[in-house]
CSV table of C-alpha atoms and ligand atoms in Angstrom, one decimal:
chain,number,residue,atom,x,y,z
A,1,UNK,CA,-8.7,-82.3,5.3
A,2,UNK,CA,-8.2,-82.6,1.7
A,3,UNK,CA,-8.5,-85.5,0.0
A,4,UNK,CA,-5.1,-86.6,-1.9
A,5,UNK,CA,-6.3,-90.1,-2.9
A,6,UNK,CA,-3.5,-91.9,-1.3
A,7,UNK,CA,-0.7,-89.3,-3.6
A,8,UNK,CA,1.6,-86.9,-2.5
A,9,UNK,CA,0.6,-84.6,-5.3
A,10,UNK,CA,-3.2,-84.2,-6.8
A,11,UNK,CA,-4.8,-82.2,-9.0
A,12,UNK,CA,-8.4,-81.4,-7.6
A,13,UNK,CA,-10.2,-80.3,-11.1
A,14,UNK,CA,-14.1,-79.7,-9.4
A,15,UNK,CA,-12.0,-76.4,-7.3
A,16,UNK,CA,-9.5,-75.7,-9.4
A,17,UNK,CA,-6.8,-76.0,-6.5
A,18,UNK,CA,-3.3,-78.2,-6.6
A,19,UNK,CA,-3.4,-80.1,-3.3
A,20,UNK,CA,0.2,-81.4,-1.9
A,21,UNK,CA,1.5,-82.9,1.3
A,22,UNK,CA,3.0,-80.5,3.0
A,23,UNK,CA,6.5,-82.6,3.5
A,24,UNK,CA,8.0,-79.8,6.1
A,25,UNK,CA,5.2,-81.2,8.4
A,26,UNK,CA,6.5,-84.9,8.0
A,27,UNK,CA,6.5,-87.1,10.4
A,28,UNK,CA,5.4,-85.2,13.0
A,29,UNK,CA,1.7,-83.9,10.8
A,30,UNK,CA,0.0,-84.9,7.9
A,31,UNK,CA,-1.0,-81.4,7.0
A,32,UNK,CA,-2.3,-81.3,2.9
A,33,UNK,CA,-2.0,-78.0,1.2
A,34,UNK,CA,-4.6,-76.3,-1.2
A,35,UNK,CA,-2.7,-73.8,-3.4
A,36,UNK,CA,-4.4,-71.8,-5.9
A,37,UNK,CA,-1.9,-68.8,-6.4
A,38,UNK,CA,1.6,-68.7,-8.4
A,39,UNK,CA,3.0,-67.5,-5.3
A,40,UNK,CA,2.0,-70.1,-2.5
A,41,UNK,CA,3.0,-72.5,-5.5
A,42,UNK,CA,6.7,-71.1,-5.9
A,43,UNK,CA,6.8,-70.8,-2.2
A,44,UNK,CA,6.0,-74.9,-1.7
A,45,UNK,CA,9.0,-76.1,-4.4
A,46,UNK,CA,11.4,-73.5,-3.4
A,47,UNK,CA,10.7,-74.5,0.3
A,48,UNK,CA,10.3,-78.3,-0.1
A,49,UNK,CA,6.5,-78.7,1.0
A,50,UNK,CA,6.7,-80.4,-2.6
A,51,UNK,CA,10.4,-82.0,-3.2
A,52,UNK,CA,11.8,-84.9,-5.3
A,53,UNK,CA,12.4,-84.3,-9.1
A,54,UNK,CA,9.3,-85.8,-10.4
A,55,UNK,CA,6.9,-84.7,-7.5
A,56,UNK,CA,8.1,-81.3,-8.4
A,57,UNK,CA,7.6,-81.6,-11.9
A,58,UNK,CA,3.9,-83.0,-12.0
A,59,UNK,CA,3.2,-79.8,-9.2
A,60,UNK,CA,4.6,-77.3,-11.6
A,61,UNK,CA,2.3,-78.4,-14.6
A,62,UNK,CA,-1.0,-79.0,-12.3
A,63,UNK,CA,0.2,-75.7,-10.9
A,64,UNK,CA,0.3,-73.9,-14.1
A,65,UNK,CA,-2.7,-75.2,-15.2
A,66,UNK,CA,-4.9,-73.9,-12.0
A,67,UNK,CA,-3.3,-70.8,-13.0
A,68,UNK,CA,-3.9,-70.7,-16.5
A,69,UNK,CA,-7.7,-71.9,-15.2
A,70,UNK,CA,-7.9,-68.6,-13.6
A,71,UNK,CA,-6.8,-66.5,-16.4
A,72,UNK,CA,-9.1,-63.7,-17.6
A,73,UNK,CA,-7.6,-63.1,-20.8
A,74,UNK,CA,-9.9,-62.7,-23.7
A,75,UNK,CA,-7.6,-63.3,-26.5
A,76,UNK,CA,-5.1,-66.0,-27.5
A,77,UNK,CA,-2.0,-64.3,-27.7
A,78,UNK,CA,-2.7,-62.4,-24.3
A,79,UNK,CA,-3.4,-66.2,-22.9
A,80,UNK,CA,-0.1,-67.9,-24.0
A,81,UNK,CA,1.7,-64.8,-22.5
A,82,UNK,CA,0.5,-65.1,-19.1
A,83,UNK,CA,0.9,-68.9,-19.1
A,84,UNK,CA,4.6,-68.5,-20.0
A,85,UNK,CA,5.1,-65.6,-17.9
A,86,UNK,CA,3.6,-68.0,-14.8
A,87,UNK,CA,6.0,-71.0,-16.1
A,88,UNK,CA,9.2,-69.1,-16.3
A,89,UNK,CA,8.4,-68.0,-12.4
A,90,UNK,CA,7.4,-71.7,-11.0
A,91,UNK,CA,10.8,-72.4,-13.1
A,92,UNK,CA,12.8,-70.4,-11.1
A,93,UNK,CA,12.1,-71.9,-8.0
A,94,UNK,CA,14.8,-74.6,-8.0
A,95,UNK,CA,17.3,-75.0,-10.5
A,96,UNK,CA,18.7,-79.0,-10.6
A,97,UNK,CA,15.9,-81.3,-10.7
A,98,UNK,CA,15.5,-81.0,-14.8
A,99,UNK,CA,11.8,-82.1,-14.4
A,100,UNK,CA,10.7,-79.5,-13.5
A,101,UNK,CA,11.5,-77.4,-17.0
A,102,UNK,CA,10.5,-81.0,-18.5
A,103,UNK,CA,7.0,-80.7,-17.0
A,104,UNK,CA,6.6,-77.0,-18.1
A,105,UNK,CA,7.9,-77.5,-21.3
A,106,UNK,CA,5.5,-80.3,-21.9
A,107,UNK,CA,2.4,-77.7,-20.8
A,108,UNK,CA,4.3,-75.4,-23.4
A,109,UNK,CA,3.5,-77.6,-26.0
A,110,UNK,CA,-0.1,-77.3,-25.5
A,111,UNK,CA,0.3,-73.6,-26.0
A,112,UNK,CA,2.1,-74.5,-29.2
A,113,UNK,CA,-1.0,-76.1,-30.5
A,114,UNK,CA,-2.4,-74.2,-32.6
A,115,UNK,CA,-5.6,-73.8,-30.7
A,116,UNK,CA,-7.8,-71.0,-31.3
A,117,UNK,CA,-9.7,-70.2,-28.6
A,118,UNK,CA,-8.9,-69.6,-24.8
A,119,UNK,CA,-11.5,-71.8,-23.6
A,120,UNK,CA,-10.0,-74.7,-25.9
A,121,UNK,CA,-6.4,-74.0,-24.2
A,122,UNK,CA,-7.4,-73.9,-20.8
A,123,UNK,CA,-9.2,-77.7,-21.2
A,124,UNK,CA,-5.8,-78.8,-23.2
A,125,UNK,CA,-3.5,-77.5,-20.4
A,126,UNK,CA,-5.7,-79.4,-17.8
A,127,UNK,CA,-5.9,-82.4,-19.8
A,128,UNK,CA,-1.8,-82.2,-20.5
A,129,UNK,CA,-1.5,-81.8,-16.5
A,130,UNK,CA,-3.6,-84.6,-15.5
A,131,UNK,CA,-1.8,-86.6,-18.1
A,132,UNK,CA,1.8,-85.9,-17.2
A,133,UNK,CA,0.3,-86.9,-13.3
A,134,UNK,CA,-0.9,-90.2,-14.5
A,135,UNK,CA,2.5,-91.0,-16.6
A,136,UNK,CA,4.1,-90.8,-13.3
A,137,UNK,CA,2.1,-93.1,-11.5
A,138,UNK,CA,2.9,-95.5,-14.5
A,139,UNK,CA,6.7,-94.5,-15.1
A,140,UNK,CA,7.4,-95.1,-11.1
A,141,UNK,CA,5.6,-98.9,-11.3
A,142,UNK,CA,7.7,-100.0,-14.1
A,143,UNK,CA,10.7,-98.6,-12.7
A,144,UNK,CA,9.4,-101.2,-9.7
A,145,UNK,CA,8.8,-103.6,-11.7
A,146,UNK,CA,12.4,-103.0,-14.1
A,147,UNK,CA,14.2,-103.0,-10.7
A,148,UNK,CA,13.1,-106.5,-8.8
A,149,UNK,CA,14.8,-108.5,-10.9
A,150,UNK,CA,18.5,-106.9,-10.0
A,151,UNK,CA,17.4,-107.4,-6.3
A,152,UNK,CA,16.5,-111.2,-6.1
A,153,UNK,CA,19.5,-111.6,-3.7
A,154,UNK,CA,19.1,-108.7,-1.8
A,155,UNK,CA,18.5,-108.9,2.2
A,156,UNK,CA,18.9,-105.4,2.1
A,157,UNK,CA,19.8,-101.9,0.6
A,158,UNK,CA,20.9,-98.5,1.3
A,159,UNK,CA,19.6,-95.7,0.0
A,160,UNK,CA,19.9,-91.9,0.4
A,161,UNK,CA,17.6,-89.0,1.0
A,162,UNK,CA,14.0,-89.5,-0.3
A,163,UNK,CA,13.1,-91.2,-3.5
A,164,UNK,CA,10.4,-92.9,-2.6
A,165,UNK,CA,6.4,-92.2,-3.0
A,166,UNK,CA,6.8,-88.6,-1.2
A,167,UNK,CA,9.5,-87.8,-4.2
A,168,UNK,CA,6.5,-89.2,-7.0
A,169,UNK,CA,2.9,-88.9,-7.7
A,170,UNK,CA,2.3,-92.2,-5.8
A,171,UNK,CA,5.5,-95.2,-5.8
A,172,UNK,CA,8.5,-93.4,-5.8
A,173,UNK,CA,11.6,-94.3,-7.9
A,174,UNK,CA,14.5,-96.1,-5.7
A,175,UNK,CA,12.1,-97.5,-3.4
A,176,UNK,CA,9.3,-98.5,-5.8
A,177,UNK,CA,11.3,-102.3,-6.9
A,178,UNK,CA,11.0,-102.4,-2.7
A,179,UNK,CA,7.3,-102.0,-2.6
A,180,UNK,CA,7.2,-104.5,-5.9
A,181,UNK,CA,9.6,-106.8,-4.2
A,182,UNK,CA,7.4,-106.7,-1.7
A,183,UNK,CA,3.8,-107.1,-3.2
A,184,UNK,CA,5.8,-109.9,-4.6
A,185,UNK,CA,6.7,-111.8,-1.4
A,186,UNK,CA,10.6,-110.8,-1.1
A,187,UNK,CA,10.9,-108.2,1.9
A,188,UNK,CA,13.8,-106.1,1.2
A,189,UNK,CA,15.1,-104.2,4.4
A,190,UNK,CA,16.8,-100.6,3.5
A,191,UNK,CA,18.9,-98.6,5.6
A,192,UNK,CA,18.1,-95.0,5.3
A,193,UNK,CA,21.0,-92.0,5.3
A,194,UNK,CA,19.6,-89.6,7.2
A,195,UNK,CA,20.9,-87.3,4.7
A,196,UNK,CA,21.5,-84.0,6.1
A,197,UNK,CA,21.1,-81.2,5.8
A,198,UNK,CA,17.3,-81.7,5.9
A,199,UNK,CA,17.2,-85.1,6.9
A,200,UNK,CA,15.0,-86.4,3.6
A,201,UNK,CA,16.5,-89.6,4.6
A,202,UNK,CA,15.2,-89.7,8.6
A,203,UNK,CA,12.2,-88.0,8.5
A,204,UNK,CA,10.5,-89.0,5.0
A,205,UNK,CA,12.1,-92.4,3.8
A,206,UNK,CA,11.8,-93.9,7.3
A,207,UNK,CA,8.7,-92.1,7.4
A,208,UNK,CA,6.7,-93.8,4.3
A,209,UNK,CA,8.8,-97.3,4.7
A,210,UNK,CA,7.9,-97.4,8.2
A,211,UNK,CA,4.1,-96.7,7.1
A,212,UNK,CA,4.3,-99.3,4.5
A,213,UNK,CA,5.4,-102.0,6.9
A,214,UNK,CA,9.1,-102.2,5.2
A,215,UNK,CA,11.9,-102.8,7.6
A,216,UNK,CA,14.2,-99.6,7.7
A,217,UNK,CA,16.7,-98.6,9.7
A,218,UNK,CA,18.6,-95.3,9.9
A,219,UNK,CA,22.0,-94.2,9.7
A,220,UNK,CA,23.8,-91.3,10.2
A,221,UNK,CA,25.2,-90.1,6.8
A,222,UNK,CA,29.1,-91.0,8.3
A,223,UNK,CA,27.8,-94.5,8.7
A,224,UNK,CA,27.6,-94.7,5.3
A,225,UNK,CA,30.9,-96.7,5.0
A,226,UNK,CA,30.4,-98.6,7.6
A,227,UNK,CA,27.1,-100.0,6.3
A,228,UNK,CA,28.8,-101.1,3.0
A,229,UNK,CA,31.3,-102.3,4.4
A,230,UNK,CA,30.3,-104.5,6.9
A,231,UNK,CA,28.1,-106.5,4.5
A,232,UNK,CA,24.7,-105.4,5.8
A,233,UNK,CA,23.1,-104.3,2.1
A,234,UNK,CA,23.6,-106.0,-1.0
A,235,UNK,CA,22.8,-103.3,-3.2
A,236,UNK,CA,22.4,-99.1,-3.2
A,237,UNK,CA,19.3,-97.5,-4.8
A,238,UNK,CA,19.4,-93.8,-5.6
A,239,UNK,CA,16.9,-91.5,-7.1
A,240,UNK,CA,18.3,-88.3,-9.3
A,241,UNK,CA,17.5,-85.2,-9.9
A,242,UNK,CA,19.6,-85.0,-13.5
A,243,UNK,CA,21.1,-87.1,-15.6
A,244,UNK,CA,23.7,-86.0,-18.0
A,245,UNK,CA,24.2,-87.2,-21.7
A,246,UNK,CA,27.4,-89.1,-20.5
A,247,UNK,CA,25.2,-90.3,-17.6
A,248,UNK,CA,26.8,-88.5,-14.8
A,249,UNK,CA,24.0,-87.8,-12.4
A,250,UNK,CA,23.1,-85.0,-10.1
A,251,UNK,CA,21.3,-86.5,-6.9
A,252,UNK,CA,21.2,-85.3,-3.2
A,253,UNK,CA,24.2,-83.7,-1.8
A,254,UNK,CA,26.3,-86.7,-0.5
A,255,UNK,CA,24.9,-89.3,-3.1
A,256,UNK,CA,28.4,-88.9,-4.8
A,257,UNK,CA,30.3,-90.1,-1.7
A,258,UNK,CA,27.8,-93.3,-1.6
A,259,UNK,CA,28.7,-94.1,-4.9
A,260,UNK,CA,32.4,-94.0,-4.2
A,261,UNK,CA,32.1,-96.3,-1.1
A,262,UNK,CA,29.6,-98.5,-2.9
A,263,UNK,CA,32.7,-99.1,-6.0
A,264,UNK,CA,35.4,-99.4,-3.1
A,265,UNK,CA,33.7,-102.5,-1.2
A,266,UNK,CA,31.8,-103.3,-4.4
A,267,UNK,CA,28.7,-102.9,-3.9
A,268,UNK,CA,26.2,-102.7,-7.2
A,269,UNK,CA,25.1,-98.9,-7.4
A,270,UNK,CA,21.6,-98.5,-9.5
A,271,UNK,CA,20.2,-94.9,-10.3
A,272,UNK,CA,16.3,-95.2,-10.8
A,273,UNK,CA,15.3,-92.7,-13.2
A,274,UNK,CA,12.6,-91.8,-15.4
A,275,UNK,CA,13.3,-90.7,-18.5
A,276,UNK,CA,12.3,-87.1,-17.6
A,277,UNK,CA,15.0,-87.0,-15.4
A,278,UNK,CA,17.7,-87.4,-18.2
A,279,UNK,CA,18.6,-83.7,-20.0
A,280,UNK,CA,21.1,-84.5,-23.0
A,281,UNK,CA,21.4,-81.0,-23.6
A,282,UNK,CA,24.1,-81.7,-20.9
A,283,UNK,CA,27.5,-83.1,-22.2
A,284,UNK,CA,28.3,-84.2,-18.8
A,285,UNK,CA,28.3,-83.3,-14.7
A,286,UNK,CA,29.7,-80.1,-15.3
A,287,UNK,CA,26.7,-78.6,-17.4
A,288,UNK,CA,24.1,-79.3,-14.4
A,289,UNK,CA,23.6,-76.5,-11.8
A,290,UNK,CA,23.7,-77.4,-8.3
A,291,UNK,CA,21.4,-75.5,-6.1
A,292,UNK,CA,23.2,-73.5,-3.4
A,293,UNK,CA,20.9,-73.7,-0.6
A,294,UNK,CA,20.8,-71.0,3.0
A,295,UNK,CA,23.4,-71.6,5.4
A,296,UNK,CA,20.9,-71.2,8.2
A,297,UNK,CA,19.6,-74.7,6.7
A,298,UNK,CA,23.1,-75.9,8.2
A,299,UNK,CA,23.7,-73.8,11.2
A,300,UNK,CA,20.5,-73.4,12.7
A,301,UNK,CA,17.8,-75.1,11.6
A,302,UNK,CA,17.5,-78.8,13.8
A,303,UNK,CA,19.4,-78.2,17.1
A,304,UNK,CA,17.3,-77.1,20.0
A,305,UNK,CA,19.5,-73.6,19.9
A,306,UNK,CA,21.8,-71.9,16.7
A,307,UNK,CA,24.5,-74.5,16.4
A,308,UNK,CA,27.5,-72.7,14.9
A,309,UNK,CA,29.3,-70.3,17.0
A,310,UNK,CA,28.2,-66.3,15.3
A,311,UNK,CA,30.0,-65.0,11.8
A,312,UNK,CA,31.3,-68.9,11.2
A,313,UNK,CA,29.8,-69.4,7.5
A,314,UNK,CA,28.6,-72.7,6.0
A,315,UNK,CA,28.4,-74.2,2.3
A,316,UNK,CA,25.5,-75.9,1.8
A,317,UNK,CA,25.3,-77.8,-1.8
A,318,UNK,CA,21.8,-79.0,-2.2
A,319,UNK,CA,23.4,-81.8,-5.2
A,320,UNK,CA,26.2,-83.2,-6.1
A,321,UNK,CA,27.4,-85.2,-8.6
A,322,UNK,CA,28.0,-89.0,-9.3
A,323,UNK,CA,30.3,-90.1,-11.9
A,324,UNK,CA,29.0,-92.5,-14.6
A,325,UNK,CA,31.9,-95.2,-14.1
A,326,UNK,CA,30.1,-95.1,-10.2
A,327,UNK,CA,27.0,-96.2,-11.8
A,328,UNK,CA,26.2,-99.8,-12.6
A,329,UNK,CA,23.4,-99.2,-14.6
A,330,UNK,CA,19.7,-97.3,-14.4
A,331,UNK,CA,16.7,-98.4,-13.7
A,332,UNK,CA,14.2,-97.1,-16.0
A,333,UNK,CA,10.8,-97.5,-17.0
A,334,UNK,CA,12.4,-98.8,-20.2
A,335,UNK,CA,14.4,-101.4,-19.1
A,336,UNK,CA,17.9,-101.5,-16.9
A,337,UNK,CA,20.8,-99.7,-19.0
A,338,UNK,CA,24.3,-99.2,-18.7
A,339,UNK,CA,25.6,-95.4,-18.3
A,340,UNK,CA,27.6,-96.0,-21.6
A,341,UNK,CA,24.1,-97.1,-23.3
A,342,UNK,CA,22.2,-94.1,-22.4
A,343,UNK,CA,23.3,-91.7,-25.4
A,344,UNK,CA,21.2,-94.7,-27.2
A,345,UNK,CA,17.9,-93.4,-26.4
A,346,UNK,CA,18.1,-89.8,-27.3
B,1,LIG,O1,16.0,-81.6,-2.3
B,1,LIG,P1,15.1,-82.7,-2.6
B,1,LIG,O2,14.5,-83.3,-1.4
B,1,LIG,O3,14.1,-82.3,-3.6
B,1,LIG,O4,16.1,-83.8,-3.3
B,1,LIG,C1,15.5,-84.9,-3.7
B,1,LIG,C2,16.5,-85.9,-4.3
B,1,LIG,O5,17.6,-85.7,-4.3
B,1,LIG,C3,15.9,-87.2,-4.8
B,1,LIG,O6,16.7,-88.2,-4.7
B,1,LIG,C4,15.6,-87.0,-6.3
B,1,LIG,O7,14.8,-85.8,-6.5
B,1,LIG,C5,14.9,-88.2,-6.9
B,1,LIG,S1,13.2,-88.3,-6.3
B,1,LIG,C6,12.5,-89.6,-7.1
């Protein structure tokens, strides 16, 4: 077995190779993944063996940087065409979480440089990917830290799909002010949406909570309103995948109906995000592309046989989005801010 170093995502320099938990495997296998090739690398993001905005990010630049390590180009210009070639495909492989072009664009940066030798490049793009993996680590613990003090009262929370340290390099964003609440001595319980269609919520939030000795309980998605409504959490956390200029945000299909049920019985909403998460290229919602996702993810993929009856379709929206006015505030690593602040810190 390969050895991640307690991450989810880990560049191993001495072989060149960008290790990942293979999530698919969860709960059931802890099965870690060596990749080396642009394809088994596209492959793992399109197919969520790597998911969660950030996680996704930080694979794409270690990624591109094995690849760019592997290059045999002799010449500069013949270099920084194959790294962008390789970018624009690990780009393509899912189209909302925005850090993922955030994490390429920052390796494109490096190519930008001005360097003049090949040699020089490929250390730069290694160095730029090791740094944007470390950031993480640091972004996710002050997003922790940013968040305990909104949870003091808090017996318990409800969150949906998986934003915890499977979504990150190593603390997650919604669940990392639980693991800081709880190095502090407050144990926060969460109830988990399994959040279907592929059951983030069930099989790697109540997964990593469970491993982490953090009381969670899960719900089915339609218990949603029930849960909020009966008083059982005091607050929801959310991750996101995009946040707009006007600070709509794009997070896992059915985040959107949370949000509503959370303003109804008045229940605080937070959206932890790192700042790499917010694109203010995009006015609002609208701009942000929602993945469209199989329908056999729908009809066939957890019931012991097919589960729709032949030539019935599905819709599957991998995203949707939640309003700003939804939103009580983020939690960032620079501090808790209101949606109608966030134009402030472009
Ligand atoms: O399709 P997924 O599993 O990649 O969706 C993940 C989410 O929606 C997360 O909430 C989001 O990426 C934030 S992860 C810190």
């Amino acid at each position: 077995m390969y050895d991640l170093h307690g991450e989810t995502v880990h560049f191993d320099t001495e072989n060149n190779r960008l290790l990942l938990l293979d999530q698919t495997e969860l709960p059931q296998k802890t099965v870690v993944l060596a990749l080396q090739t642009r394809e088994e690398m596209f492959e793992a993001i399109r197919k969520l063996r790597v998911r969660g905005a950030p996680a996704i990010g930080v694979a794409a630049a270690i990624g591109l940087a094995v690849l760019a390590n592997q290059s045999v180009q002799t010449t500069v210009p013949a270099f920084i065409t194959e790294v962008r070639e390789n970018a624009a495909y690990l780009n393509s492989a899912r189209p909302t979480a925005v850090n993922l072009p955030w994490a390429l664009g920052e390796m494109e940066k490096v190519l930008n440089s001005g360097a003049k030798t090949v040699e020089t490049l490929k250390a730069a793009l290694t160095a730029r990917a090791l740094a944007l993996h470390a950031a993480d680590i640091e972004v996710c613990r002050k997003i922790g830290e940013n968040g305990v003090p909104l949870l003091k009262n808090c017996r318990a929370v409800l969150t949906h799909c998986n934003a915890g340290r499977l979504a990150t390099v190593k603390y997650g964003t919604a669940l990392a002010p639980i693991y800081t609440a709880k190095a502090q001595g407050q144990e926060i319980a969460v109830y988990a949406d399994e959040t279907r269609p592929l059951l983030q919520g069930a099989r790697l939030t109540a997964y990593e909570l469970y491993e982490a000795d953090i009381d969670v309980t899960v719900i089915c998605d339609s218990a949603a309103s029930y849960v909020l409504g009966s008083g059982k959490v005091q607050a929801v956390l959310v991750g996101c995948d995009r946040v707009a200029a006007n600070g709509d945000t794009a997070n896992k299909i059915g985040t959107s109906g949370v949000a509503v049920l959370a303003h109804y019985y008045g229940v605080p909403f937070y959206v932890c995000a790192p700042f790499s998460t917010v694109d203010f290229s995009c006015a609002s919602g609208a701009d942000i592309p929602i993945e469209l996702r199989e329908e056999t993810e729908i009809g066939e993929l957890w019931f012991r046989q097919k589960m729709l009856p032949d030539g019935v379709r599905a819709l599957n929206p991998a995203f949707d989005i939640t309003k700003a006015d939804l939103i009580t505030a983020f939690i960032t690593e620079k501090g808790v801010i209101a949606p109608k602040d966030l134009a402030q810190y472009r």
